[in-house]
CSV table of C-alpha atoms in Angstrom, one decimal:
chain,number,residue,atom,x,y,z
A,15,UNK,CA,29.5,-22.9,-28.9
A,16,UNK,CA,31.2,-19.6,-27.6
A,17,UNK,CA,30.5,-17.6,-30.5
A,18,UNK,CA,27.3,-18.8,-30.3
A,19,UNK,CA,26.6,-17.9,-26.7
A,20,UNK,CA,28.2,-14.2,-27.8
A,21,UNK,CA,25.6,-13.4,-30.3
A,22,UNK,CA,23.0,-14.8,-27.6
A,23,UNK,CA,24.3,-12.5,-25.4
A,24,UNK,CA,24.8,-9.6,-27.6
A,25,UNK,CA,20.6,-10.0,-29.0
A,26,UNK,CA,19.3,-10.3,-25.3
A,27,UNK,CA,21.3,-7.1,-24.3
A,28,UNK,CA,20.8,-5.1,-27.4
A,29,UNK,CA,17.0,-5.8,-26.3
A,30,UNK,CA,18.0,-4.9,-22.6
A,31,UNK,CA,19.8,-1.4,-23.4
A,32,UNK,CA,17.5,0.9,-24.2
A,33,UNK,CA,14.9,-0.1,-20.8
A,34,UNK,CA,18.1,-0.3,-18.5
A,35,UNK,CA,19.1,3.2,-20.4
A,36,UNK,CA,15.3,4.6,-19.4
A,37,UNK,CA,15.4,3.1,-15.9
A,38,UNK,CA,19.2,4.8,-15.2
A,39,UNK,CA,17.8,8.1,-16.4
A,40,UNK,CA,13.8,8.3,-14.7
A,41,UNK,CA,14.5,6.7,-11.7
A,42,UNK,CA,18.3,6.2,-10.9
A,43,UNK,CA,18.9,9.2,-11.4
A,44,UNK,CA,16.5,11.6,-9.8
A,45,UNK,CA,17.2,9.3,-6.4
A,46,UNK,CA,20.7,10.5,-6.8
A,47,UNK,CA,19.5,13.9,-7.3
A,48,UNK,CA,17.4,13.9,-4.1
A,49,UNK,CA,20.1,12.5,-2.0
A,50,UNK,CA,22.2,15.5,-3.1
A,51,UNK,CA,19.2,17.9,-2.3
A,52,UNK,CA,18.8,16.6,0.6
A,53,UNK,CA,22.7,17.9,1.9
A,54,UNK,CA,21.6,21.5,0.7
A,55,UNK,CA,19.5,24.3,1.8
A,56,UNK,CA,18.1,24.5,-1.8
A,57,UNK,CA,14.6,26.8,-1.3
A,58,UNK,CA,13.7,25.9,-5.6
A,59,UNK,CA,15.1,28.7,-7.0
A,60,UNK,CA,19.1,29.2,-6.7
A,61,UNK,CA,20.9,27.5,-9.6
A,62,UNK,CA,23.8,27.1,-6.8
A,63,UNK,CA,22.1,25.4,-3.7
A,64,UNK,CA,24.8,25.6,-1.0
A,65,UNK,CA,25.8,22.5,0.3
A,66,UNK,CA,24.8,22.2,4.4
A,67,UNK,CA,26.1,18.4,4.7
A,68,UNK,CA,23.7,16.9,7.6
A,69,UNK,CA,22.4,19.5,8.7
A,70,UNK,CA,18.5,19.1,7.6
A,71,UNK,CA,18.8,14.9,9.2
A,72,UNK,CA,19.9,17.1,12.3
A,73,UNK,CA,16.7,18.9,11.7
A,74,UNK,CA,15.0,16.1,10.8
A,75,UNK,CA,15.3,14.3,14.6
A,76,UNK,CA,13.7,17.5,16.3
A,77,UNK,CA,11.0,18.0,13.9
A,78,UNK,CA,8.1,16.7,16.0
A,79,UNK,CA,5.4,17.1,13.1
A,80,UNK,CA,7.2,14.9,11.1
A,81,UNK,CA,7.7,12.3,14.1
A,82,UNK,CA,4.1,12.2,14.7
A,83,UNK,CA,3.4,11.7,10.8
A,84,UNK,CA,6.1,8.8,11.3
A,85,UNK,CA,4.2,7.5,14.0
A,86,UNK,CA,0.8,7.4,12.0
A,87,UNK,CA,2.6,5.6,9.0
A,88,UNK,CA,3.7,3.0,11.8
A,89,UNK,CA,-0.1,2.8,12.5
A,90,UNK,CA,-1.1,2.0,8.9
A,91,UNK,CA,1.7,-0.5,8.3
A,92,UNK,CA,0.7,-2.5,11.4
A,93,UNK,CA,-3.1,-2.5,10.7
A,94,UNK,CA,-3.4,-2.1,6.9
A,95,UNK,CA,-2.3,-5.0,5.8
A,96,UNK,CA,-3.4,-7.1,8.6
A,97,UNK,CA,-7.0,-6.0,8.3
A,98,UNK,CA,-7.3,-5.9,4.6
A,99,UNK,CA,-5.4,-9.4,4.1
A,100,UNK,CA,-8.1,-10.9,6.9
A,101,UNK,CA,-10.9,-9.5,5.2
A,102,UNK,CA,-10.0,-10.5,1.5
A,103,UNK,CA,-8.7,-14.1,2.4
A,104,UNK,CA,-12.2,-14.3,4.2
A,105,UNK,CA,-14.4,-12.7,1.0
A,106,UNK,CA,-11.9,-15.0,-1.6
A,107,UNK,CA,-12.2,-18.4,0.4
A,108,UNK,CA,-16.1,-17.9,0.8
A,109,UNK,CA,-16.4,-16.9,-2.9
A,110,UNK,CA,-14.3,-19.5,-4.1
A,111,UNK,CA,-14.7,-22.4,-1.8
A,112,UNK,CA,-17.0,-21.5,0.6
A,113,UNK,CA,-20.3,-22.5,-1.3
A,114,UNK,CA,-22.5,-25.3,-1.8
A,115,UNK,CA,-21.3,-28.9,-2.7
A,116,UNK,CA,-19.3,-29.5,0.0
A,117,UNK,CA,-17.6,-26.5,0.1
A,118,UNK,CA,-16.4,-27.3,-3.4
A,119,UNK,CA,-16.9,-24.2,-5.2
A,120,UNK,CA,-17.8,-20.8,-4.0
A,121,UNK,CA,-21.5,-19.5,-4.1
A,122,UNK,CA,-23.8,-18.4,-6.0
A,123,UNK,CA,-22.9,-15.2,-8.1
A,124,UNK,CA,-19.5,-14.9,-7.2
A,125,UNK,CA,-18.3,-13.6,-10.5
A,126,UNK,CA,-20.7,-11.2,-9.8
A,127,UNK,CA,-19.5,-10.4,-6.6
A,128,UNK,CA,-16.0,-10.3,-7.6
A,129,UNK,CA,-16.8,-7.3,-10.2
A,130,UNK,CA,-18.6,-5.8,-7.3
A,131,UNK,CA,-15.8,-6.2,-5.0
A,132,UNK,CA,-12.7,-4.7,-7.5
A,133,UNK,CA,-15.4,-1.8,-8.3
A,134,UNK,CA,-13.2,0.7,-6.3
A,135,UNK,CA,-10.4,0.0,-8.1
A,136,UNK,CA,-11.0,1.6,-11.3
A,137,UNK,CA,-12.0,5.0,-9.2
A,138,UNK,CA,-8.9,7.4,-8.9
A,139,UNK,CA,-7.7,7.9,-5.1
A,140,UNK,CA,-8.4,11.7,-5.1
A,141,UNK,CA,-12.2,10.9,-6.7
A,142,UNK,CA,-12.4,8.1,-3.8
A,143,UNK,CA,-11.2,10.8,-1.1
A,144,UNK,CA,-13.4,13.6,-2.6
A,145,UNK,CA,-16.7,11.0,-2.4
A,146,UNK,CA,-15.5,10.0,1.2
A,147,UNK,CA,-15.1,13.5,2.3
A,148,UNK,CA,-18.9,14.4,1.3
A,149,UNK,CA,-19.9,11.2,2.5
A,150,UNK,CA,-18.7,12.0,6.6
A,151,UNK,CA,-20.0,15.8,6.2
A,152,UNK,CA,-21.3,16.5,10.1
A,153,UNK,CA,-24.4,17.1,9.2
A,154,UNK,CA,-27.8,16.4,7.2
A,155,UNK,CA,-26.0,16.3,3.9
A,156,UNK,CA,-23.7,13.7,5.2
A,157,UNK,CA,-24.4,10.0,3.5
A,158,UNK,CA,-23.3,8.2,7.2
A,159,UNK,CA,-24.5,11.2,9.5
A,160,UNK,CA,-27.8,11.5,7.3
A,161,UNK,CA,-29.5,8.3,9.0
A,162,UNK,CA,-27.7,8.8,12.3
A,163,UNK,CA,-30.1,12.5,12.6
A,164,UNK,CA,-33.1,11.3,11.1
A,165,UNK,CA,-32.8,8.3,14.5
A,166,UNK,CA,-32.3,11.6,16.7
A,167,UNK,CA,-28.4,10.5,17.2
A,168,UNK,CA,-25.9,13.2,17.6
A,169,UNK,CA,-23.3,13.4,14.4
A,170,UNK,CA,-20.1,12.2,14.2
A,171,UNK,CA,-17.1,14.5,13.2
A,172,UNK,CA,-15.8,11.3,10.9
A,173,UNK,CA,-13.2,14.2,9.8
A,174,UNK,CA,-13.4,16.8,12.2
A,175,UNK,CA,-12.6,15.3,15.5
A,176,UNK,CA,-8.7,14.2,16.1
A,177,UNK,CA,-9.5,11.4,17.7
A,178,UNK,CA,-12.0,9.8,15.1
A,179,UNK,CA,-10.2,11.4,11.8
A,180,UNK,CA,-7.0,8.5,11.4
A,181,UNK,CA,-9.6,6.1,11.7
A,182,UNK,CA,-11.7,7.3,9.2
A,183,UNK,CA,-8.7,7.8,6.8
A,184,UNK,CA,-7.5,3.8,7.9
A,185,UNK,CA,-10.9,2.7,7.2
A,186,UNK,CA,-11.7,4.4,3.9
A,187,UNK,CA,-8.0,2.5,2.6
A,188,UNK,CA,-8.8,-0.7,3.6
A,189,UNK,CA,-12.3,-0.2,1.6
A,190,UNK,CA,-10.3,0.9,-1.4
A,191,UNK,CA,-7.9,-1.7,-1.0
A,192,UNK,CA,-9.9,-4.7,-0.2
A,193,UNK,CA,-11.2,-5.5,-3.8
A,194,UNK,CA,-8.3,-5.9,-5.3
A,195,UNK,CA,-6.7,-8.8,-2.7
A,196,UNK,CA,-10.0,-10.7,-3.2
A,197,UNK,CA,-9.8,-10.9,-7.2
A,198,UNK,CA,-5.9,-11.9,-6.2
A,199,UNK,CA,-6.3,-14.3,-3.7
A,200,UNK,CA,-9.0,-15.6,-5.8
A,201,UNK,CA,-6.9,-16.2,-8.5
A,202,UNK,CA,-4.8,-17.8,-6.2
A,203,UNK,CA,-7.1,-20.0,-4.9
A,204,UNK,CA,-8.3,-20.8,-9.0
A,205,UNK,CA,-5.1,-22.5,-9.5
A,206,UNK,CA,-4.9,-24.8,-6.6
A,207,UNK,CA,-6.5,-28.7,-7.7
A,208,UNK,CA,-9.6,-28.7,-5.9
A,209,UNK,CA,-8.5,-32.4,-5.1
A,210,UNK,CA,-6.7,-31.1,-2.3
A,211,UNK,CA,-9.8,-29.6,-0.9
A,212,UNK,CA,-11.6,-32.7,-1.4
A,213,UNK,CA,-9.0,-35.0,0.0
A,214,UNK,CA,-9.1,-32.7,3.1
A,215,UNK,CA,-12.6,-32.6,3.5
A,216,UNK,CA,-12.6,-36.5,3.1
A,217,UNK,CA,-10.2,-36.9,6.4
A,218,UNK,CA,-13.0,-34.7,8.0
A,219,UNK,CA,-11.8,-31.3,7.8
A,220,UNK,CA,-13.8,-28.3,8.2
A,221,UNK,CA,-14.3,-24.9,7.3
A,222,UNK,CA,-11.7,-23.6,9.2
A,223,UNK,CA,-9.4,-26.4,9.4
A,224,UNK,CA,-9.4,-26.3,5.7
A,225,UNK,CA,-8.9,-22.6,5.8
A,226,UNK,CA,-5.9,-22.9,8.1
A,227,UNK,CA,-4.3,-26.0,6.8
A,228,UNK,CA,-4.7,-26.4,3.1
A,229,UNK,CA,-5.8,-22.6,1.9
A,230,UNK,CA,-3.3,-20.4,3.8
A,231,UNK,CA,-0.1,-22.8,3.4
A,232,UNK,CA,-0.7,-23.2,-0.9
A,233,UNK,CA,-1.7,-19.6,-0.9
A,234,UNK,CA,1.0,-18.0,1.2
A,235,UNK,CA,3.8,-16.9,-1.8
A,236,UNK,CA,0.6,-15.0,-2.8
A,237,UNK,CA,-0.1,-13.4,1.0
A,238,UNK,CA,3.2,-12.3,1.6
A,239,UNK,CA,3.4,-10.4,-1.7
A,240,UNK,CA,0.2,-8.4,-0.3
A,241,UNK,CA,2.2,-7.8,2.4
A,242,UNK,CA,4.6,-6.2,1.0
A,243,UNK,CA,2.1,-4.2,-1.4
A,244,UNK,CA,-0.2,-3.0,1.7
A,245,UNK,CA,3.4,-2.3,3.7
A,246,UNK,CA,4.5,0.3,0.8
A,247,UNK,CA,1.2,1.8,0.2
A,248,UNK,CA,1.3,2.2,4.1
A,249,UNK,CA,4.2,4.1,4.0
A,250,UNK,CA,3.7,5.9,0.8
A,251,UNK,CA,0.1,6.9,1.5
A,252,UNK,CA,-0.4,10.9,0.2
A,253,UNK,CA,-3.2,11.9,-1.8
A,254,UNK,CA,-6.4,10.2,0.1
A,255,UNK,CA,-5.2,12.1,3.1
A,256,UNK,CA,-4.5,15.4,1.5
A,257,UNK,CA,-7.5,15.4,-0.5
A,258,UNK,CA,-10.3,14.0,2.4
A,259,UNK,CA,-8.6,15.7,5.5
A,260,UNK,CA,-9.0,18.9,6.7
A,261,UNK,CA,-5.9,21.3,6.5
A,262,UNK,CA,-4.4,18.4,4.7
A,263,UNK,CA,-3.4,16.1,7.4
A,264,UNK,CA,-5.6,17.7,10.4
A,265,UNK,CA,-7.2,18.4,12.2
A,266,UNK,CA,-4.6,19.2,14.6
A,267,UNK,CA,-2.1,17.1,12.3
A,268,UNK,CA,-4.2,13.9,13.5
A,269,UNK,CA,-3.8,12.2,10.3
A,270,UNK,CA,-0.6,13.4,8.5
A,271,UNK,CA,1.7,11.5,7.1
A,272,UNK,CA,5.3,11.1,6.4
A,273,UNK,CA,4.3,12.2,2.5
A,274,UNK,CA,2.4,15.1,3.2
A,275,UNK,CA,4.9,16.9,5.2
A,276,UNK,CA,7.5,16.5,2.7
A,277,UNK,CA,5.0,17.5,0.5
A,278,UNK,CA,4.1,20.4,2.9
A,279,UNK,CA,7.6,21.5,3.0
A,280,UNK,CA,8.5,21.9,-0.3
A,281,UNK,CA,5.6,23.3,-2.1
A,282,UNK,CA,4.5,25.5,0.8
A,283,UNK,CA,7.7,26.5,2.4
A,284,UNK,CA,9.6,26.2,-0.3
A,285,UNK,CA,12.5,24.1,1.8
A,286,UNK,CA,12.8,22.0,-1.0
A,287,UNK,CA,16.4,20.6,0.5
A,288,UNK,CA,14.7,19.6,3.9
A,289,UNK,CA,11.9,18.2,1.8
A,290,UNK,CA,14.3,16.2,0.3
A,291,UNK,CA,16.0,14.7,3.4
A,292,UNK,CA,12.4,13.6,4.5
A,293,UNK,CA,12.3,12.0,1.4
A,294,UNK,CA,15.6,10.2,2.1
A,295,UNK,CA,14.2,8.9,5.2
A,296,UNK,CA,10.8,7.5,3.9
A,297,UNK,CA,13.0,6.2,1.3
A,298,UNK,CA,14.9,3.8,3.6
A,299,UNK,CA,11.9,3.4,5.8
A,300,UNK,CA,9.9,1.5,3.1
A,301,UNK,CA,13.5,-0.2,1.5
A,302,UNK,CA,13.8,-1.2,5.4
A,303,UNK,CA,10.0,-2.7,5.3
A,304,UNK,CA,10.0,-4.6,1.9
A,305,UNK,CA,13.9,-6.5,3.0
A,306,UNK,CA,12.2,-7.1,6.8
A,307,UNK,CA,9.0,-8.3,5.5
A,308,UNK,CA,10.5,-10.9,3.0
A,309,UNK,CA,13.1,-12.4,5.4
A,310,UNK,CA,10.3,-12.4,8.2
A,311,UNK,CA,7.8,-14.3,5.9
A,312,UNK,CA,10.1,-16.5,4.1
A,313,UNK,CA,9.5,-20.1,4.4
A,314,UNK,CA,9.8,-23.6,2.3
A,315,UNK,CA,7.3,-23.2,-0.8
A,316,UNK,CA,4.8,-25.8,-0.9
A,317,UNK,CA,4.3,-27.2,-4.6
A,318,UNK,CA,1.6,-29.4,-5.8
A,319,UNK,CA,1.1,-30.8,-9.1
């Protein structure tokens, strides 16, 4: 029985090695590397960096460009999620349950729709900032200011004004990201028994009862992982911004990011060690998110046969 469990053990790691091996080397590794960089005052070019300790987290708590990027990921991680979870779990519950037989199935053409909706998926997130950016030019050529003129209305600076830019950039993510959470939560919804709608709608439940009480609860495992998901893309956000935005980030830093001043700093400055230490701190950000996130939405899992 040992021996047995032995050469168990010794196929299943054999197996294990080489991806553990990878992993260790492509992603281990280079996280050790930053956190090295980031105690240096390494500029990309010195085979010798010279080692600076804290210095650049000192730095890092008077660099107010990097505060106010902070303070625009803290933006996107409180509305992303929530607005593109609200919006999906409505599109999912009305393709798949909101329909006709007693709110048995979803409507009409909702495998159709569900193709429709994932559509921006399959479009790479500089070729979705690059269509956006043309889209809110501030003028006839624009696809939104276009009809806005031709009614006499003044354009809007969708990416030139500070105050209207972060929004723009918010709401061109949640278009992007929207798609995807419906075909999830729709799978989601696919494997609960529709007997459990039936039975709720039996004891007189409506649409929103039905929502609230029987969707949410068997979907929830689901939700929270698109929590996390939106959180970390939240955080992580880089090239939609520095491909739509003006002076990558702007105007007037209005919708930089915590991404695109580290990116900022080491491929225009060349402070590659600060860059680094920025990197630390998103690092720890996000780990921070992901740990408070699944302790915050943990709760009994509901099973059903």
């Amino acid at each position: 029985m040992i021996f047995n469990r032995y050469r168990r053990g010794l196929f299943i790691t054999s197996f294990l090695a080489a991806p553990v091996i990878l992993y260790v080397v492509y992603v281990i590794s280079p996280y050790i590397q930053a956190f090295y960089i980031a105690m240096t005052d390494w500029r990309g070019v010195s085979a010798m960096p010279r080692f600076i300790g804290l210095d650049n987290f000192e730095r890092l708590l008077d660099d107010e460009k990097f505060w106010l990027a902070v303070t625009h990921n803290g933006v996107l991680l409180l509305l992303l999620p929530l607005i593109t979870i609200v919006i999906a779990l409505f599109f999912a519950f009305l393709l798949n349950v909101g329909g006709g037989h007693g709110g048995r199935k979803g409507i009409w053409g909702s495998k159709f729709y569900r193709v429709l909706f994932f559509f921006p998926q399959i479009l790479a997130v500089a070729v979705v900032a690059v269509l956006f950016q043309q889209a809110f030019r501030p003028d006839a050529s624009g696809m939104v200011n276009a009809p806005l003129m031709a009614l006499g209305i003044k354009p809007i600076g969708f990416l030139s004004e500070p105050a209207v830019a972060f929004w723009s950039v918010l709401g061109v993510m949640i278009w992007q990201a929207v798609g995807f959470y419906v075909v999830l939560f729709s799978a989601g919804l696919a494997s609960i028994p529709r007997d459990m709608f039936e039975a709720a709608q039996i004891d007189g439940a409506g649409r929103i009862s039905l929502f609230i009480r029987v969707t949410l609860p068997l979907l929830w495992d689901t939700v929270q992982v698109a929590w996390i998901y939106l959180g970390i893309l939240a955080l992580d956000v880089f090239a939609i911004v520095w491909v739509m935005t003006d002076q990558h980030g702007g105007p007037d830093s209005s919708t930089t990011v915590m991404a695109a001043e580290i990116y900022r700093n080491a491929f225009h400055y060349s402070y590659f060690g600060y860059a680094s230490a920025l990197g630390v701190v998103m690092f720890f950000f996000t780990i921070g998110f992901a740990i408070l996130a699944l302790r915050l939405s943990r709760r009994e899992r509901i099973e059903y046969q």
